[in-house]
Short mmCIF file of C-alpha atoms in Angstrom, two decimals:
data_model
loop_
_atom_site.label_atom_id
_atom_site.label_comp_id
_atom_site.label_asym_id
_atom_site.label_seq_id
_atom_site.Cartn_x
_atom_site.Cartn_y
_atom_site.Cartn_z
CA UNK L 1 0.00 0.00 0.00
CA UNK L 2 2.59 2.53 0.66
CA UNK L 3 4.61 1.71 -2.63
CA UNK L 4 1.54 2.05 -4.73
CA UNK L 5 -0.98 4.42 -2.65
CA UNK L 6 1.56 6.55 -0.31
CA UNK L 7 -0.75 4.45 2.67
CA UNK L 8 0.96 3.58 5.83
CA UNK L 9 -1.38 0.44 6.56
CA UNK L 10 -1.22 -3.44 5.83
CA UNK L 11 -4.00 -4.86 3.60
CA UNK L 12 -5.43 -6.80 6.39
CA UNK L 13 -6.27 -3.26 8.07
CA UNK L 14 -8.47 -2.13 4.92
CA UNK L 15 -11.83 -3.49 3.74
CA UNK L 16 -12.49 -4.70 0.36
CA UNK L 17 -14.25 -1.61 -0.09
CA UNK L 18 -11.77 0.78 1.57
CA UNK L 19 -9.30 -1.12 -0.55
CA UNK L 20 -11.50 -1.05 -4.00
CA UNK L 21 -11.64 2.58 -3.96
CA UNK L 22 -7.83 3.78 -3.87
CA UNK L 23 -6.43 4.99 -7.28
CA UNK L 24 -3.12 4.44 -8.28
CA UNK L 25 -1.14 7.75 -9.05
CA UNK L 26 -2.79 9.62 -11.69
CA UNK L 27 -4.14 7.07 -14.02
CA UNK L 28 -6.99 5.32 -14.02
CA UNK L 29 -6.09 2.36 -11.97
CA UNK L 30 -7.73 0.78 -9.05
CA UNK L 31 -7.95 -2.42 -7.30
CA UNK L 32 -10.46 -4.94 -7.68
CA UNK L 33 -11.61 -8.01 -6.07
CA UNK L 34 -10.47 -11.64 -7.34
CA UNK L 35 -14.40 -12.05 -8.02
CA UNK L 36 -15.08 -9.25 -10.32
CA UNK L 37 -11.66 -9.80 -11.98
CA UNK L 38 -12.90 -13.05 -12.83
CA UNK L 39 -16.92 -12.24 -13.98
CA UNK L 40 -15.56 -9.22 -16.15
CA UNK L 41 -12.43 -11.00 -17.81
CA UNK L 42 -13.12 -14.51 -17.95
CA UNK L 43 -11.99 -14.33 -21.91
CA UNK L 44 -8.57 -12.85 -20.76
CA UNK L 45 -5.62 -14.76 -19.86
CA UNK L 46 -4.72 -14.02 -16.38
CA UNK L 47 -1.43 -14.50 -14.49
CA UNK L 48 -1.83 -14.64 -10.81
CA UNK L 49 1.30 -14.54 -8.59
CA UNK L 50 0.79 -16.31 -5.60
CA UNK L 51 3.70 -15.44 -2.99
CA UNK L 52 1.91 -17.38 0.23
CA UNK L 53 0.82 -21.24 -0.37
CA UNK L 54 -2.26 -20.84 1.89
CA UNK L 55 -3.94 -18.05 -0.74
CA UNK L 56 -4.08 -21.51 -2.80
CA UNK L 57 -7.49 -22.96 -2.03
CA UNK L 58 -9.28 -19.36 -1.02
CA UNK L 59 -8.11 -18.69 -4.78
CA UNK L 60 -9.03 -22.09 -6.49
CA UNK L 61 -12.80 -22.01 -4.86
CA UNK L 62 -13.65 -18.20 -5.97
CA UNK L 63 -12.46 -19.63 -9.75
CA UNK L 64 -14.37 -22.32 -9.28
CA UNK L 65 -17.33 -20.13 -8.04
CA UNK L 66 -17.14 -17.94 -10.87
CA UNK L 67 -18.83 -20.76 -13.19
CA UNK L 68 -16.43 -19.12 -15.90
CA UNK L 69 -13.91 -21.16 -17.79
CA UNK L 70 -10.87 -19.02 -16.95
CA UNK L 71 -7.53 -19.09 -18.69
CA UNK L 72 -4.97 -18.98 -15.50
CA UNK L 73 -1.72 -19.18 -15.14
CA UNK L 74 -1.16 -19.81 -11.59
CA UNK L 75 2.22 -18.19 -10.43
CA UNK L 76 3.79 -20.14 -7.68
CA UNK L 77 7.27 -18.97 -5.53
CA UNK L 78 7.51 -22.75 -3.59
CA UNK L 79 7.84 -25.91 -4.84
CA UNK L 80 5.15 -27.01 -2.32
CA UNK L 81 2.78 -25.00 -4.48
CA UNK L 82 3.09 -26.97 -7.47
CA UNK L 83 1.39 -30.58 -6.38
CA UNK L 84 -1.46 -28.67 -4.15
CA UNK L 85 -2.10 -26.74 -7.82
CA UNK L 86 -2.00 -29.92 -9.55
CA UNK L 87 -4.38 -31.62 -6.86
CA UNK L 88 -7.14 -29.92 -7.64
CA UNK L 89 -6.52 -29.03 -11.48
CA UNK L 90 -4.25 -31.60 -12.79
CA UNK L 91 -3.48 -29.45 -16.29
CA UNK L 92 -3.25 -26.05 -14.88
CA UNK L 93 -1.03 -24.36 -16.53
CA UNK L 94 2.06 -23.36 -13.54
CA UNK L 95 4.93 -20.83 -13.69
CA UNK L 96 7.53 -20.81 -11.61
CA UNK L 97 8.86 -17.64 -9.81
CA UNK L 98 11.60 -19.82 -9.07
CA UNK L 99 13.80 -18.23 -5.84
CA UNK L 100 17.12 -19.18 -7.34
CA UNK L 101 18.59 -20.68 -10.18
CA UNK L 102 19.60 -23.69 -8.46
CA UNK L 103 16.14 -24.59 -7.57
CA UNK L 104 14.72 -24.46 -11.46
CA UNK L 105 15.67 -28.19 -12.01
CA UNK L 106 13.18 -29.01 -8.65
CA UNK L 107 10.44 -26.91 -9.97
CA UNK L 108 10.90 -28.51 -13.31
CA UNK L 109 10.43 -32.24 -11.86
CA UNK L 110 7.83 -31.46 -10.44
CA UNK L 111 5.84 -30.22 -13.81
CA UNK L 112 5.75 -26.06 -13.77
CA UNK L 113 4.95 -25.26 -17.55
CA UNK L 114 6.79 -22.06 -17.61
CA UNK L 115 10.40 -20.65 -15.52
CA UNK L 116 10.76 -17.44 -14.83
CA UNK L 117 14.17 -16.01 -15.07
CA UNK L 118 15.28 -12.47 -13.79
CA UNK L 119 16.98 -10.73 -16.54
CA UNK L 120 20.19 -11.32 -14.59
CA UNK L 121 20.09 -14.88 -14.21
CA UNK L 122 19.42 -15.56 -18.02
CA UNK L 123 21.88 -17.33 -20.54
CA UNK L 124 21.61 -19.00 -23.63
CA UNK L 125 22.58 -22.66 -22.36
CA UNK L 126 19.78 -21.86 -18.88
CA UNK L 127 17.32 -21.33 -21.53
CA UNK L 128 18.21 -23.86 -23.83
CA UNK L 129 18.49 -26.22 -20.69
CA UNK L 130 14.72 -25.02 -19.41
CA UNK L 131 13.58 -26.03 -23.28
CA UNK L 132 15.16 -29.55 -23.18
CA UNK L 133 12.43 -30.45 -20.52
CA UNK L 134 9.85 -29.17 -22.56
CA UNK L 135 9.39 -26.01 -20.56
CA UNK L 136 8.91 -22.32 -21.54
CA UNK L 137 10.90 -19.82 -20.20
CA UNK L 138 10.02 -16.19 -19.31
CA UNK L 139 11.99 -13.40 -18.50
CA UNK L 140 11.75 -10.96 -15.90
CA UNK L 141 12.76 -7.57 -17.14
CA UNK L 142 14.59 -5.15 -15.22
CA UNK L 143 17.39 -6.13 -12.60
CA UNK L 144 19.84 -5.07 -14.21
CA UNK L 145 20.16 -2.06 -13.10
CA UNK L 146 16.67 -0.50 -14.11
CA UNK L 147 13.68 -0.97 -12.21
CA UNK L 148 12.01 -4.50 -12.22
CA UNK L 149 9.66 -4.93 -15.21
CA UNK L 150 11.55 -1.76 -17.51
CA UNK L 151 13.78 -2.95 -20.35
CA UNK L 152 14.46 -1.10 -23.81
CA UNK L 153 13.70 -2.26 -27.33
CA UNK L 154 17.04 -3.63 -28.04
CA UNK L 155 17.13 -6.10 -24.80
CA UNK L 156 13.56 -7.10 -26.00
CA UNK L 157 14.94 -8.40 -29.05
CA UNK L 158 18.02 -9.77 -27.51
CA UNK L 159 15.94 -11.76 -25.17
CA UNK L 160 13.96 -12.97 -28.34
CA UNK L 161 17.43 -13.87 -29.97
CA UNK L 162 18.78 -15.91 -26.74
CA UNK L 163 15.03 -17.96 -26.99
CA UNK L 164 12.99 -16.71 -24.41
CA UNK L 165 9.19 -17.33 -24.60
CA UNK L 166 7.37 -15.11 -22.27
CA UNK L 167 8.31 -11.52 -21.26
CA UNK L 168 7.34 -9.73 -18.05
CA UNK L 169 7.09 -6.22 -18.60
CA UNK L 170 6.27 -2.51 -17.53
CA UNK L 171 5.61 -1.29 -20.97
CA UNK L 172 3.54 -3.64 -22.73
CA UNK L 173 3.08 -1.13 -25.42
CA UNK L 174 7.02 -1.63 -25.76
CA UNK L 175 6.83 -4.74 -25.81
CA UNK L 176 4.13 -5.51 -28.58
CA UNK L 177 5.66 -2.78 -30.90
CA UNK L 178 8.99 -4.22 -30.39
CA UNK L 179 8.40 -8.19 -30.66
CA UNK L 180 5.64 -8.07 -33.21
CA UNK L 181 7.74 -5.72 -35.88
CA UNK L 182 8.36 -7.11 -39.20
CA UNK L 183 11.60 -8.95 -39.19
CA UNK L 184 12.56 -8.45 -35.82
CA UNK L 185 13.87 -5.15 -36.19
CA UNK L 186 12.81 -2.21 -33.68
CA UNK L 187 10.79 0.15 -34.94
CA UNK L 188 12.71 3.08 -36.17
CA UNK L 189 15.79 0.50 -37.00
CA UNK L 190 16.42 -1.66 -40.20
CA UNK L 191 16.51 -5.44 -39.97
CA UNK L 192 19.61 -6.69 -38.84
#
């Protein structure tokens, strides 16, 4: 709350409501419940990051409430998340905010779709190692030394080059222009 909203409080001291009606900064931005997420934008793709194991369940009944075929990606930070994921939805699709990259090859045995790497972590023979298993790898942008989530047009493209499959960005709008420009190049620079 006080990175985001300037508030000196933890979540658990706001209501849903209290909580529902901050806006973000200037833009139009505010927080919504899991619920109304899910009965407004059960056609999008969503990626939820789950940082605490026990959020699990709460999570997997309000899908399962919504009555809405959802396209989640559940984003889990322990490998104890993975089997209680698979438990109750044997094909979800898992990524892995894996803590270290030591602990990828655990997360991959036991079944996470997708690893995410931290921009600093990433080389060709990591990614190339993730995609022997059958696994996609995303990067996390940023962390090296720019904010988390910011990254420029050319590191897009190098990140393309080395084989990564997802990217986690600030500036989607980057991103798309970037990625989905006609032979790779940047816009605004020829085709290498």
């Amino acid at each position: 709350l006080m990175r985001l909203f300037s508030i000196e409080k933890d979540v658990l001291e706001l209501s849903a409501q209290e909580l529902t009606s901050l806006q973000y900064g200037h833009r139009p931005c505010r927080l919504e419940t899991l619920e109304r997420v899910f009965d407004q934008c059960h056609q999008v793709p969503i990626l939820l990051h789950i940082k605490e194991d026990e959020a699990l369940s709460p999570i997997r009944d309000i899908i399962e409430r919504s009555g809405q075929p959802l396209n989640v990606v559940w984003g889990v930070v322990s490998l104890h998340a993975v089997p209680l994921v698979k438990r109750r939805d044997p094909g979800a699709s898992i990524l892995a905010f894996v803590p270290s990259p030591e602990s990828i090859d655990g997360f991959v045995a036991e079944g996470v779709n997708i690893v995410r790497l931290w921009d600093s972590w990433i080389t060709k023979e990591r990614i190339d190692g993730i995609h022997q298993h059958g696994r996609l790898v995303a990067a996390m942008t940023g962390h090296r030394g720019e904010k988390v989530g910011d990254t420029t047009a050319d590191r897009l493209l190098e990140l393309r080059t080395l084989g990564i499959d997802w990217v986690l960005v600030n500036d989607v709008e980057l991103a798309e222009r970037t990625l989905k420009h006609p032979c790779g190049a940047a816009p605004g620079r020829p085709a290498e």
